[in-house]
mmCIF file of C-alpha atoms in Angstrom:
data_model
loop_
_atom_site.group_PDB
_atom_site.id
_atom_site.type_symbol
_atom_site.label_atom_id
_atom_site.label_comp_id
_atom_site.label_asym_id
_atom_site.label_seq_id
_atom_site.Cartn_x
_atom_site.Cartn_y
_atom_site.Cartn_z
ATOM 1 C CA ILE O 1 37.106 32.872 -13.746
ATOM 2 C CA LYS O 2 34.139 34.787 -15.224
ATOM 3 C CA THR O 3 34.151 32.516 -18.296
ATOM 4 C CA PHE O 4 34.119 29.377 -16.144
ATOM 5 C CA VAL O 5 31.329 30.756 -13.933
ATOM 6 C CA GLU O 6 29.114 31.615 -16.925
ATOM 7 C CA MET O 7 29.563 28.047 -18.268
ATOM 8 C CA ASP O 8 29.301 29.389 -21.842
ATOM 9 C CA SER O 9 29.992 26.402 -24.103
ATOM 10 C CA HIS O 10 30.167 26.784 -27.892
ATOM 11 C CA GLU O 11 29.857 23.011 -28.344
ATOM 12 C CA GLU O 12 26.668 22.942 -26.280
ATOM 13 C CA LYS O 13 25.131 25.721 -28.391
ATOM 14 C CA VAL O 14 25.948 23.831 -31.568
ATOM 15 C CA TYR O 15 24.429 20.672 -30.160
ATOM 16 C CA GLN O 16 21.225 22.492 -29.142
ATOM 17 C CA ALA O 17 20.914 24.067 -32.603
ATOM 18 C CA VAL O 18 21.368 20.700 -34.332
ATOM 19 C CA ARG O 19 18.824 19.074 -32.046
ATOM 20 C CA GLN O 20 16.211 21.792 -32.674
ATOM 21 C CA THR O 21 16.718 21.443 -36.430
ATOM 22 C CA GLN O 22 16.235 17.678 -36.215
ATOM 23 C CA GLU O 23 13.052 18.095 -34.166
ATOM 24 C CA ARG O 24 11.618 20.585 -36.683
ATOM 25 C CA ASP O 25 12.406 18.214 -39.563
ATOM 26 C CA ALA O 26 10.775 15.302 -37.744
ATOM 27 C CA ARG O 27 7.595 17.290 -37.061
ATOM 28 C CA GLN O 28 7.409 18.414 -40.693
ATOM 29 C CA LYS O 29 7.818 14.850 -41.998
ATOM 30 C CA MET O 30 5.130 13.629 -39.571
ATOM 31 C CA ARG O 31 2.667 16.273 -40.828
ATOM 32 C CA GLU O 32 3.369 15.346 -44.450
ATOM 33 C CA LYS O 33 2.924 11.642 -43.715
ATOM 34 C CA ALA O 34 -0.384 12.309 -41.930
ATOM 35 C CA LYS O 35 -1.676 14.292 -44.922
ATOM 36 C CA GLU O 36 -0.622 11.483 -47.280
ATOM 37 C CA LEU O 37 -2.443 8.852 -45.203
ATOM 38 C CA GLN O 38 -5.561 11.027 -45.005
ATOM 39 C CA ARG O 39 -5.551 11.469 -48.795
ATOM 40 C CA GLN O 40 -5.190 7.702 -49.353
ATOM 41 C CA ARG O 41 -8.101 7.006 -47.013
ATOM 42 C CA MET O 42 -10.365 9.492 -48.811
ATOM 43 C CA GLU O 43 -9.453 8.036 -52.229
ATOM 44 C CA ALA O 44 -10.165 4.525 -50.956
ATOM 45 C CA SER O 45 -13.566 5.643 -49.638
ATOM 46 C CA LYS O 46 -14.462 7.199 -53.011
ATOM 47 C CA ARG O 47 -13.553 3.950 -54.816
ATOM 48 C CA GLY O 48 -15.733 2.010 -52.371
ATOM 49 C CA GLY O 49 -12.787 -0.008 -51.117
ATOM 50 C CA PRO O 50 -11.995 -0.842 -47.502
ATOM 51 C CA SER O 51 -10.813 1.994 -45.308
ATOM 52 C CA LEU O 52 -7.714 1.759 -43.176
ATOM 53 C CA GLY O 53 -8.241 -0.187 -39.957
ATOM 54 C CA GLY O 54 -10.536 1.245 -37.284
ATOM 55 C CA ILE O 55 -12.074 0.255 -33.987
ATOM 56 C CA GLY O 56 -14.910 -1.609 -35.719
ATOM 57 C CA SER O 57 -12.672 -4.443 -36.946
ATOM 58 C CA ARG O 58 -12.761 -7.711 -35.024
ATOM 59 C CA SER O 59 -9.297 -7.810 -33.550
ATOM 60 C CA GLY O 60 -8.307 -9.156 -30.138
ATOM 61 C CA GLY O 61 -9.924 -7.609 -27.049
ATOM 62 C CA PHE O 62 -13.123 -7.614 -24.983
ATOM 63 C CA SER O 63 -16.483 -8.470 -26.588
ATOM 64 C CA ALA O 64 -20.116 -8.520 -25.671
ATOM 65 C CA ASP O 65 -19.948 -12.321 -25.474
ATOM 66 C CA GLY O 66 -17.414 -12.237 -22.658
ATOM 67 C CA ILE O 67 -13.749 -11.760 -21.893
ATOM 68 C CA GLY O 68 -11.339 -13.459 -24.245
ATOM 69 C CA SER O 69 -13.401 -13.522 -27.448
ATOM 70 C CA SER O 70 -12.126 -11.670 -30.468
ATOM 71 C CA GLY O 71 -13.062 -8.128 -31.263
ATOM 72 C CA VAL O 72 -14.483 -5.053 -29.701
ATOM 73 C CA SER O 73 -17.685 -6.516 -31.113
ATOM 74 C CA SER O 74 -19.700 -3.668 -32.476
ATOM 75 C CA SER O 75 -22.215 -4.712 -35.126
ATOM 76 C CA SER O 76 -21.325 -1.635 -37.174
ATOM 77 C CA GLY O 77 -17.895 -0.014 -37.453
ATOM 78 C CA ALA O 78 -16.900 3.277 -35.872
ATOM 79 C CA SER O 79 -17.780 6.528 -37.608
ATOM 80 C CA SER O 80 -15.776 7.511 -40.688
ATOM 81 C CA ALA O 81 -14.129 10.471 -39.015
ATOM 82 C CA ASN O 82 -13.068 8.478 -35.927
ATOM 83 C CA THR O 83 -11.786 5.632 -38.082
ATOM 84 C CA GLY O 84 -9.588 7.950 -40.067
ATOM 85 C CA ILE O 85 -8.109 9.590 -37.024
ATOM 86 C CA THR O 86 -7.395 6.249 -35.364
ATOM 87 C CA SER O 87 -5.701 4.850 -38.456
ATOM 88 C CA ILE O 88 -3.460 7.897 -38.829
ATOM 89 C CA ASP O 89 -2.327 7.703 -35.197
ATOM 90 C CA VAL O 90 -1.565 3.984 -35.363
ATOM 91 C CA ASP O 91 0.229 4.088 -38.700
ATOM 92 C CA THR O 92 2.293 7.145 -37.836
ATOM 93 C CA LYS O 93 3.407 5.566 -34.549
ATOM 94 C CA SER O 94 4.355 2.310 -36.250
ATOM 95 C CA LYS O 95 6.425 4.114 -38.913
ATOM 96 C CA ALA O 96 8.113 6.266 -36.301
ATOM 97 C CA ALA O 97 8.925 3.171 -34.243
ATOM 98 C CA ALA O 98 10.335 1.362 -37.261
ATOM 99 C CA LYS O 99 12.677 4.215 -38.195
ATOM 100 C CA PRO O 100 15.909 4.050 -36.205
ATOM 101 C CA ALA O 101 16.536 7.078 -34.062
ATOM 102 C CA SER O 102 19.300 9.463 -34.983
ATOM 103 C CA ARG O 103 22.466 8.985 -33.012
ATOM 104 C CA ASN O 104 22.402 12.606 -31.864
ATOM 105 C CA ALA O 105 18.687 12.628 -30.999
ATOM 106 C CA LEU O 106 17.555 13.216 -27.455
ATOM 107 C CA LYS O 107 16.856 9.927 -25.629
ATOM 108 C CA LEU O 108 14.257 9.774 -22.866
ATOM 109 C CA GLY O 109 13.902 7.050 -20.234
ATOM 110 C CA GLY O 110 17.332 5.555 -20.855
ATOM 111 C CA LYS O 111 20.780 6.150 -19.420
ATOM 112 C CA SER O 112 23.063 8.057 -21.790
ATOM 113 C CA LYS O 113 26.424 6.522 -22.621
ATOM 114 C CA ASP O 114 27.911 10.009 -22.609
ATOM 115 C CA VAL O 115 26.694 10.512 -19.063
ATOM 116 C CA ASP O 116 28.148 7.151 -18.006
ATOM 117 C CA SER O 117 31.536 7.947 -19.508
ATOM 118 C CA PHE O 118 31.528 11.400 -17.913
ATOM 119 C CA VAL O 119 30.712 9.902 -14.507
ATOM 120 C CA ASP O 120 33.441 7.288 -14.928
ATOM 121 C CA GLN O 121 35.913 10.016 -15.767
ATOM 122 C CA LEU O 122 34.990 11.957 -12.638
ATOM 123 C CA LYS O 123 35.405 8.798 -10.540
ATOM 124 C CA ASN O 124 38.839 8.184 -12.044
ATOM 125 C CA GLU O 125 39.807 11.715 -11.087
ATOM 126 C CA GLY O 126 38.878 10.974 -7.468
ATOM 127 C CA GLU O 127 35.511 12.709 -7.298
ATOM 128 C CA LYS O 128 32.795 11.156 -5.120
ATOM 129 C CA ILE O 129 29.586 10.614 -7.091
ATOM 130 C CA ALA O 130 26.294 10.140 -5.277
ATOM 131 C CA ASN O 131 24.189 7.136 -6.279
ATOM 132 C CA LEU O 132 20.779 8.443 -7.335
ATOM 133 C CA ALA O 133 18.387 5.753 -6.082
ATOM 134 C CA PRO O 134 14.590 5.903 -6.337
ATOM 135 C CA ALA O 135 12.918 7.930 -3.651
ATOM 136 C CA ALA O 136 11.951 5.928 -0.551
ATOM 137 C CA PRO O 137 8.684 6.370 1.337
ATOM 138 C CA ALA O 138 8.486 8.911 4.112
ATOM 139 C CA GLY O 139 10.798 7.953 6.935
ATOM 140 C CA GLY O 140 8.271 7.685 9.757
ATOM 141 C CA SER O 141 5.587 5.725 7.923
ATOM 142 C CA SER O 142 8.042 3.332 6.235
ATOM 143 C CA ALA O 143 9.819 2.567 9.513
ATOM 144 C CA ALA O 144 6.534 1.900 11.311
ATOM 145 C CA ALA O 145 5.242 -0.277 8.459
ATOM 146 C CA SER O 146 8.449 -2.332 8.366
ATOM 147 C CA ALA O 147 8.340 -2.949 12.106
ATOM 148 C CA SER O 148 4.676 -3.985 11.954
ATOM 149 C CA ALA O 149 5.245 -6.396 9.057
ATOM 150 C CA ALA O 150 8.196 -8.065 10.775
ATOM 151 C CA ALA O 151 6.287 -8.522 14.032
ATOM 152 C CA LYS O 152 3.243 -9.888 12.203
ATOM 153 C CA ALA O 153 5.361 -12.464 10.374
ATOM 154 C CA ALA O 154 7.046 -13.544 13.618
ATOM 155 C CA ILE O 155 3.699 -14.261 15.314
ATOM 156 C CA ALA O 156 2.344 -16.277 12.377
ATOM 157 C CA SER O 157 5.498 -18.375 11.915
ATOM 158 C CA ASP O 158 5.186 -20.758 14.895
ATOM 159 C CA ILE O 159 1.549 -21.934 14.878
ATOM 160 C CA HIS O 160 0.557 -25.607 14.777
ATOM 161 C CA LYS O 161 -2.375 -26.162 12.411
ATOM 162 C CA GLU O 162 -4.992 -28.903 12.660
ATOM 163 C CA SER O 163 -7.133 -30.224 9.798
ATOM 164 C CA VAL O 164 -9.608 -27.470 10.640
ATOM 165 C CA HIS O 165 -7.875 -24.142 11.167
ATOM 166 C CA LEU O 166 -9.395 -20.767 12.000
ATOM 167 C CA LYS O 167 -7.648 -17.459 11.432
ATOM 168 C CA ILE O 168 -8.836 -14.153 12.847
ATOM 169 C CA GLU O 169 -7.232 -11.000 11.454
ATOM 170 C CA ASP O 170 -8.029 -7.701 13.135
ATOM 171 C CA LYS O 171 -6.863 -4.389 11.684
ATOM 172 C CA LEU O 172 -6.739 -0.877 13.145
ATOM 173 C CA VAL O 173 -6.774 2.496 11.404
ATOM 174 C CA VAL O 174 -6.394 5.292 13.964
ATOM 175 C CA ARG O 175 -5.802 9.009 13.586
ATOM 176 C CA LEU O 176 -5.570 11.107 16.751
ATOM 177 C CA GLY O 177 -5.081 14.833 17.248
ATOM 178 C CA ARG O 178 -1.976 16.076 19.021
ATOM 179 C CA ASP O 179 -4.197 18.076 21.398
ATOM 180 C CA GLY O 180 -6.588 15.184 21.972
ATOM 181 C CA GLY O 181 -9.668 13.967 20.162
ATOM 182 C CA VAL O 182 -10.284 11.133 17.728
ATOM 183 C CA GLN O 183 -10.191 12.126 14.067
ATOM 184 C CA GLN O 184 -10.563 8.556 12.792
ATOM 185 C CA PHE O 185 -10.980 5.164 14.415
ATOM 186 C CA GLU O 186 -11.841 2.058 12.445
ATOM 187 C CA ASN O 187 -11.467 -1.586 13.377
ATOM 188 C CA SER O 188 -12.107 -4.183 10.690
ATOM 189 C CA GLY O 189 -11.534 -7.899 10.637
ATOM 190 C CA LEU O 190 -11.899 -11.157 8.768
ATOM 191 C CA LEU O 191 -12.482 -14.723 9.941
ATOM 192 C CA THR O 192 -11.131 -17.349 7.536
ATOM 193 C CA LEU O 193 -11.586 -21.108 7.628
ATOM 194 C CA ARG O 194 -9.148 -23.639 6.148
ATOM 195 C CA ILE O 195 -9.941 -27.372 5.965
ATOM 196 C CA THR O 196 -7.324 -29.874 4.821
ATOM 197 C CA ASP O 197 -9.206 -33.150 5.485
ATOM 198 C CA GLU O 198 -12.361 -33.925 3.492
ATOM 199 C CA ALA O 199 -13.748 -35.867 6.471
ATOM 200 C CA TYR O 200 -14.313 -32.474 8.154
ATOM 201 C CA GLY O 201 -15.696 -30.627 5.149
ATOM 202 C CA ARG O 202 -19.257 -30.421 6.498
ATOM 203 C CA ILE O 203 -18.986 -28.565 9.794
ATOM 204 C CA LEU O 204 -20.607 -25.815 11.825
ATOM 205 C CA LEU O 205 -18.584 -23.071 13.517
ATOM 206 C CA LYS O 206 -20.102 -21.666 16.684
ATOM 207 C CA LEU O 207 -19.012 -18.209 17.872
ATOM 208 C CA SER O 208 -19.370 -16.650 21.296
ATOM 209 C CA PRO O 209 -22.474 -14.401 21.047
ATOM 210 C CA ASN O 210 -21.309 -12.016 23.777
ATOM 211 C CA HIS O 211 -18.241 -10.904 21.842
ATOM 212 C CA THR O 212 -19.973 -9.835 18.620
ATOM 213 C CA GLN O 213 -22.234 -7.154 20.079
ATOM 214 C CA GLY O 214 -21.732 -3.649 18.692
ATOM 215 C CA LEU O 215 -20.033 -4.852 15.503
ATOM 216 C CA GLN O 216 -21.243 -4.478 11.937
ATOM 217 C CA LEU O 217 -21.178 -8.124 10.817
ATOM 218 C CA GLN O 218 -21.295 -9.491 7.282
ATOM 219 C CA THR O 219 -21.281 -13.181 6.381
ATOM 220 C CA HIS O 220 -20.157 -14.743 3.099
ATOM 221 C CA PRO O 221 -22.997 -15.040 0.527
ATOM 222 C CA ASN O 222 -22.838 -18.860 0.760
ATOM 223 C CA VAL O 223 -23.235 -18.794 4.557
ATOM 224 C CA ASP O 224 -26.691 -19.250 6.073
ATOM 225 C CA LYS O 225 -27.502 -15.754 7.396
ATOM 226 C CA GLU O 226 -30.552 -16.853 9.395
ATOM 227 C CA LEU O 227 -28.535 -19.539 11.166
ATOM 228 C CA PHE O 228 -25.922 -16.964 12.054
ATOM 229 C CA LYS O 229 -28.457 -14.406 13.309
ATOM 230 C CA SER O 230 -30.349 -16.881 15.481
ATOM 231 C CA ARG O 231 -27.510 -19.023 16.858
ATOM 232 C CA THR O 232 -24.285 -17.086 16.019
ATOM 233 C CA THR O 233 -23.264 -20.184 14.071
ATOM 234 C CA ILE O 234 -21.527 -20.267 10.707
ATOM 235 C CA GLY O 235 -22.651 -22.949 8.273
ATOM 236 C CA LEU O 236 -23.311 -23.218 4.546
ATOM 237 C CA LYS O 237 -26.800 -22.581 3.169
ATOM 238 C CA ASN O 238 -26.717 -26.071 1.708
ATOM 239 C CA LEU O 239 -25.569 -28.198 4.641
ATOM 240 C CA GLY O 240 -25.158 -31.150 2.320
ATOM 241 C CA LYS O 241 -22.202 -29.487 0.619
ATOM 242 C CA PRO O 242 -18.719 -29.297 2.202
ATOM 243 C CA PHE O 243 -16.490 -26.280 2.564
ATOM 244 C CA PRO O 244 -13.689 -26.050 -0.063
ATOM 245 C CA LEU O 245 -10.527 -27.992 0.785
ATOM 246 C CA ASN O 246 -7.019 -26.547 1.125
ATOM 247 C CA THR O 247 -8.279 -23.005 0.632
ATOM 248 C CA ASP O 248 -8.544 -20.042 2.983
ATOM 249 C CA VAL O 249 -12.269 -19.252 2.904
ATOM 250 C CA GLY O 250 -13.399 -15.931 4.355
ATOM 251 C CA VAL O 251 -16.683 -16.612 6.152
ATOM 252 C CA LEU O 252 -17.230 -13.506 8.284
ATOM 253 C CA LYS O 253 -16.233 -9.832 8.135
ATOM 254 C CA TRP O 254 -16.787 -7.156 10.743
ATOM 255 C CA ARG O 255 -16.317 -3.432 11.167
ATOM 256 C CA PHE O 256 -16.411 -1.039 14.076
ATOM 257 C CA VAL O 257 -16.188 2.761 13.760
ATOM 258 C CA SER O 258 -16.104 5.211 16.650
ATOM 259 C CA GLN O 259 -15.278 8.804 17.588
ATOM 260 C CA ASP O 260 -15.104 7.975 21.300
ATOM 261 C CA GLU O 261 -11.687 8.268 22.929
ATOM 262 C CA SER O 262 -12.483 5.239 25.093
ATOM 263 C CA ALA O 263 -12.239 3.074 21.958
ATOM 264 C CA VAL O 264 -8.548 3.905 21.481
ATOM 265 C CA PRO O 265 -6.430 0.991 22.785
ATOM 266 C CA LEU O 266 -3.181 2.940 23.233
ATOM 267 C CA THR O 267 -3.012 6.668 23.950
ATOM 268 C CA ILE O 268 0.148 8.659 23.281
ATOM 269 C CA ASN O 269 0.809 12.216 24.454
ATOM 270 C CA CYS O 270 3.623 14.192 22.850
ATOM 271 C CA TRP O 271 4.535 17.492 24.531
ATOM 272 C CA PRO O 272 7.212 19.514 22.705
ATOM 273 C CA SER O 273 8.025 22.878 24.309
ATOM 274 C CA ASP O 274 10.337 25.717 23.360
ATOM 275 C CA ASN O 275 13.477 25.676 25.517
ATOM 276 C CA GLY O 276 14.331 29.332 24.890
ATOM 277 C CA GLU O 277 17.536 28.450 23.035
ATOM 278 C CA GLY O 278 16.134 27.903 19.565
ATOM 279 C CA GLY O 279 15.296 24.253 20.246
ATOM 280 C CA CYS O 280 12.683 22.082 21.937
ATOM 281 C CA ASP O 281 12.395 19.790 24.938
ATOM 282 C CA VAL O 282 10.063 16.881 24.156
ATOM 283 C CA ASN O 283 8.174 14.644 26.582
ATOM 284 C CA ILE O 284 6.295 11.618 25.252
ATOM 285 C CA GLU O 285 4.243 9.188 27.291
ATOM 286 C CA TYR O 286 2.040 6.224 26.408
ATOM 287 C CA GLU O 287 -0.687 4.383 28.296
ATOM 288 C CA LEU O 288 -2.559 1.178 27.507
ATOM 289 C CA GLU O 289 -6.322 1.793 27.707
ATOM 290 C CA ALA O 290 -7.516 -1.629 26.469
ATOM 291 C CA GLN O 291 -5.923 -3.649 29.250
ATOM 292 C CA GLN O 292 -7.233 -6.978 27.911
ATOM 293 C CA LEU O 293 -4.653 -6.621 25.111
ATOM 294 C CA GLU O 294 -0.989 -7.522 25.182
ATOM 295 C CA LEU O 295 0.784 -5.370 22.606
ATOM 296 C CA GLN O 296 4.049 -6.744 21.263
ATOM 297 C CA ASP O 297 6.906 -5.084 19.354
ATOM 298 C CA VAL O 298 5.545 -1.591 19.862
ATOM 299 C CA ALA O 299 7.323 1.036 17.754
ATOM 300 C CA ILE O 300 6.743 4.780 18.089
ATOM 301 C CA VAL O 301 8.430 6.741 15.318
ATOM 302 C CA ILE O 302 8.998 10.466 15.961
ATOM 303 C CA PRO O 303 10.024 12.718 13.051
ATOM 304 C CA LEU O 304 12.933 15.090 13.645
ATOM 305 C CA PRO O 305 14.339 18.174 11.923
ATOM 306 C CA MET O 306 16.870 17.399 9.218
ATOM 307 C CA ASN O 307 20.462 16.915 10.398
ATOM 308 C CA VAL O 308 19.562 17.427 14.058
ATOM 309 C CA GLN O 309 20.498 14.579 16.407
ATOM 310 C CA PRO O 310 18.335 14.331 19.549
ATOM 311 C CA SER O 311 19.772 14.210 23.049
ATOM 312 C CA VAL O 312 17.787 11.538 24.913
ATOM 313 C CA ALA O 313 17.676 11.944 28.684
ATOM 314 C CA GLU O 314 15.204 9.339 29.958
ATOM 315 C CA TYR O 315 13.341 6.511 28.288
ATOM 316 C CA ASP O 316 11.659 3.134 28.757
ATOM 317 C CA GLY O 317 12.497 0.341 26.345
ATOM 318 C CA THR O 318 15.108 1.129 23.691
ATOM 319 C CA TYR O 319 15.558 3.785 21.013
ATOM 320 C CA ASN O 320 17.417 4.302 17.760
ATOM 321 C CA TYR O 321 18.227 7.508 15.876
ATOM 322 C CA ASP O 322 18.023 7.055 12.108
ATOM 323 C CA SER O 323 19.969 9.940 10.599
ATOM 324 C CA ARG O 324 19.092 8.940 7.036
ATOM 325 C CA LYS O 325 15.325 9.034 7.609
ATOM 326 C CA HIS O 326 15.516 11.825 10.227
ATOM 327 C CA VAL O 327 13.464 9.931 12.793
ATOM 328 C CA LEU O 328 13.774 8.742 16.367
ATOM 329 C CA GLN O 329 12.517 5.158 16.705
ATOM 330 C CA TRP O 330 11.300 4.216 20.160
ATOM 331 C CA HIS O 331 10.776 0.473 20.782
ATOM 332 C CA ILE O 332 8.898 -1.168 23.644
ATOM 333 C CA PRO O 333 8.907 -5.005 23.586
ATOM 334 C CA ILE O 334 5.617 -5.516 25.465
ATOM 335 C CA ILE O 335 2.853 -3.251 26.736
ATOM 336 C CA ASP O 336 0.255 -5.021 28.888
ATOM 337 C CA ALA O 337 -1.727 -4.560 32.085
ATOM 338 C CA ALA O 338 1.414 -5.057 34.190
ATOM 339 C CA ASN O 339 3.477 -2.658 32.070
ATOM 340 C CA LYS O 340 0.841 -0.272 30.767
ATOM 341 C CA SER O 341 2.667 3.078 30.716
ATOM 342 C CA GLY O 342 6.049 4.560 29.939
ATOM 343 C CA SER O 343 7.749 7.764 28.843
ATOM 344 C CA MET O 344 10.679 9.300 26.986
ATOM 345 C CA GLU O 345 12.356 12.691 27.290
ATOM 346 C CA PHE O 346 14.725 14.217 24.758
ATOM 347 C CA SER O 347 15.793 17.596 23.416
ATOM 348 C CA CYS O 348 16.594 18.892 19.927
ATOM 349 C CA SER O 349 18.402 22.033 18.869
ATOM 350 C CA ALA O 350 17.211 24.190 15.941
ATOM 351 C CA SER O 351 13.627 22.928 16.110
ATOM 352 C CA ILE O 352 10.033 24.007 16.625
ATOM 353 C CA PRO O 353 7.150 21.997 18.196
ATOM 354 C CA GLY O 354 5.600 21.177 14.817
ATOM 355 C CA ASP O 355 8.740 19.299 13.714
ATOM 356 C CA PHE O 356 7.814 16.273 15.865
ATOM 357 C CA PHE O 357 4.518 15.440 14.177
ATOM 358 C CA PRO O 358 2.985 13.259 12.908
ATOM 359 C CA LEU O 359 4.011 10.347 15.147
ATOM 360 C CA GLN O 360 3.636 6.869 13.645
ATOM 361 C CA VAL O 361 2.804 3.872 15.849
ATOM 362 C CA SER O 362 2.869 0.150 15.101
ATOM 363 C CA PHE O 363 2.303 -2.990 17.150
ATOM 364 C CA VAL O 364 0.843 -6.486 16.979
ATOM 365 C CA SER O 365 -1.168 -8.587 19.403
ATOM 366 C CA LYS O 366 -2.344 -12.189 19.619
ATOM 367 C CA THR O 367 -5.643 -10.957 21.072
ATOM 368 C CA PRO O 368 -8.129 -9.469 18.584
ATOM 369 C CA TYR O 369 -9.513 -6.039 19.392
ATOM 370 C CA ALA O 370 -13.078 -6.910 18.347
ATOM 371 C CA GLY O 371 -13.145 -10.018 20.518
ATOM 372 C CA VAL O 372 -14.549 -12.405 17.907
ATOM 373 C CA VAL O 373 -14.001 -15.816 19.528
ATOM 374 C CA ALA O 374 -14.690 -19.345 18.257
ATOM 375 C CA GLN O 375 -16.647 -21.330 20.825
ATOM 376 C CA ASP O 376 -16.862 -24.730 19.158
ATOM 377 C CA VAL O 377 -16.636 -26.613 15.860
ATOM 378 C CA VAL O 378 -18.976 -29.579 15.287
ATOM 379 C CA GLN O 379 -19.906 -31.896 12.431
ATOM 380 C CA VAL O 380 -23.218 -31.220 10.678
ATOM 381 C CA ASP O 381 -24.807 -34.672 11.013
ATOM 382 C CA SER O 382 -23.611 -36.015 14.346
ATOM 383 C CA GLU O 383 -22.783 -32.684 16.027
ATOM 384 C CA ALA O 384 -19.619 -34.396 17.268
ATOM 385 C CA ALA O 385 -16.890 -32.033 18.348
ATOM 386 C CA VAL O 386 -14.112 -31.467 15.834
ATOM 387 C CA LYS O 387 -10.565 -30.748 16.910
ATOM 388 C CA TYR O 388 -9.430 -27.442 15.485
ATOM 389 C CA SER O 389 -6.631 -24.921 15.772
ATOM 390 C CA SER O 390 -6.879 -21.160 15.650
ATOM 391 C CA GLU O 391 -4.730 -18.082 15.415
ATOM 392 C CA SER O 392 -5.555 -14.460 16.070
ATOM 393 C CA ILE O 393 -3.607 -11.361 15.191
ATOM 394 C CA LEU O 394 -4.263 -7.690 15.703
ATOM 395 C CA PHE O 395 -2.099 -5.371 13.627
ATOM 396 C CA VAL O 396 -1.910 -1.717 12.660
ATOM 397 C CA GLU O 397 -2.517 -0.462 9.149
ATOM 398 C CA LYS O 398 -2.166 3.170 10.225
ATOM 399 C CA TYR O 399 -1.892 4.653 13.701
ATOM 400 C CA GLU O 400 -0.778 8.246 13.861
ATOM 401 C CA ILE O 401 -0.888 11.343 16.020
ATOM 402 C CA VAL O 402 -1.074 14.452 13.847
#
């Protein structure tokens, strides 16, 4: 039993000794080859012949004339010392790559055949072998991101598009403290224009001026800034030119940053408390503050201690316990002015209050947070109204309570 526990293997010691000898021999040969190459370079320099290749040669790469021309394009070569060092490194690597590796050498980055055969043998003997897959992202953030992406795709899938189509994307990055307070709040957005009929290439896009107040606005460089400032209208500087066809053209960006709690559209309070039995009772409640929004596919992801299944007592919506990611996923289909609050209560054994943070939140909405609204689209010359379609989506990049 003592021999088995010590795992003292004579074969393994022999293998390690052989491997160390091979590594020493390889290092010695590399040093000798480097000295030989250095001596050849010095002899070539004394004879006035060309030195071994250096950075100064015009081989493929970036040049002063632009991307894609040949050479690093220096009028004089690199210094003699740098050239020698570079040539030794390149030549040594090429020789080492050309020489086939020893069968008993240590292989990195590949799967050993010996390991495969050993695993197969264990499987044949009835042992259960775990499949070592690449590490997945953190459970809470990956679950919230997946839910947000699926909801975003569902909203964008069933939209009828006219020859002139407007798309408003609004994004939220929110970080709230568990005891209250806003650590980060940023809303950013992009208005894109897509035209598929050349008859409507030369147009003006009028926005509602009341909805852009308080935002940091930035127009595309080709958009007439003075026209936008005076009339909240988007048009090209050269009105004689049309917008590009069949391309999503970003014409306006905006940004809004705040530390005011009134800017937060959805507040979430998580109250874990010690139950006196080594575990915690947790109460979570949400409330919609921005009641002009209708939030869809809301997901609140609560981290849990490892291998501890929660006991859920009361809840709105639905929930799912993911034992693999160690999270409790709470889903609410819609949060709006008529259904603006809800709560969940559950308990966990073998836990402390800090185990339930940070909470990750995701949702989507067809109403943009910033309120950028298209008022009208008209042709440049006749100012005739142009039929257009539009879509708006508000989504979460990060929304967490820490």
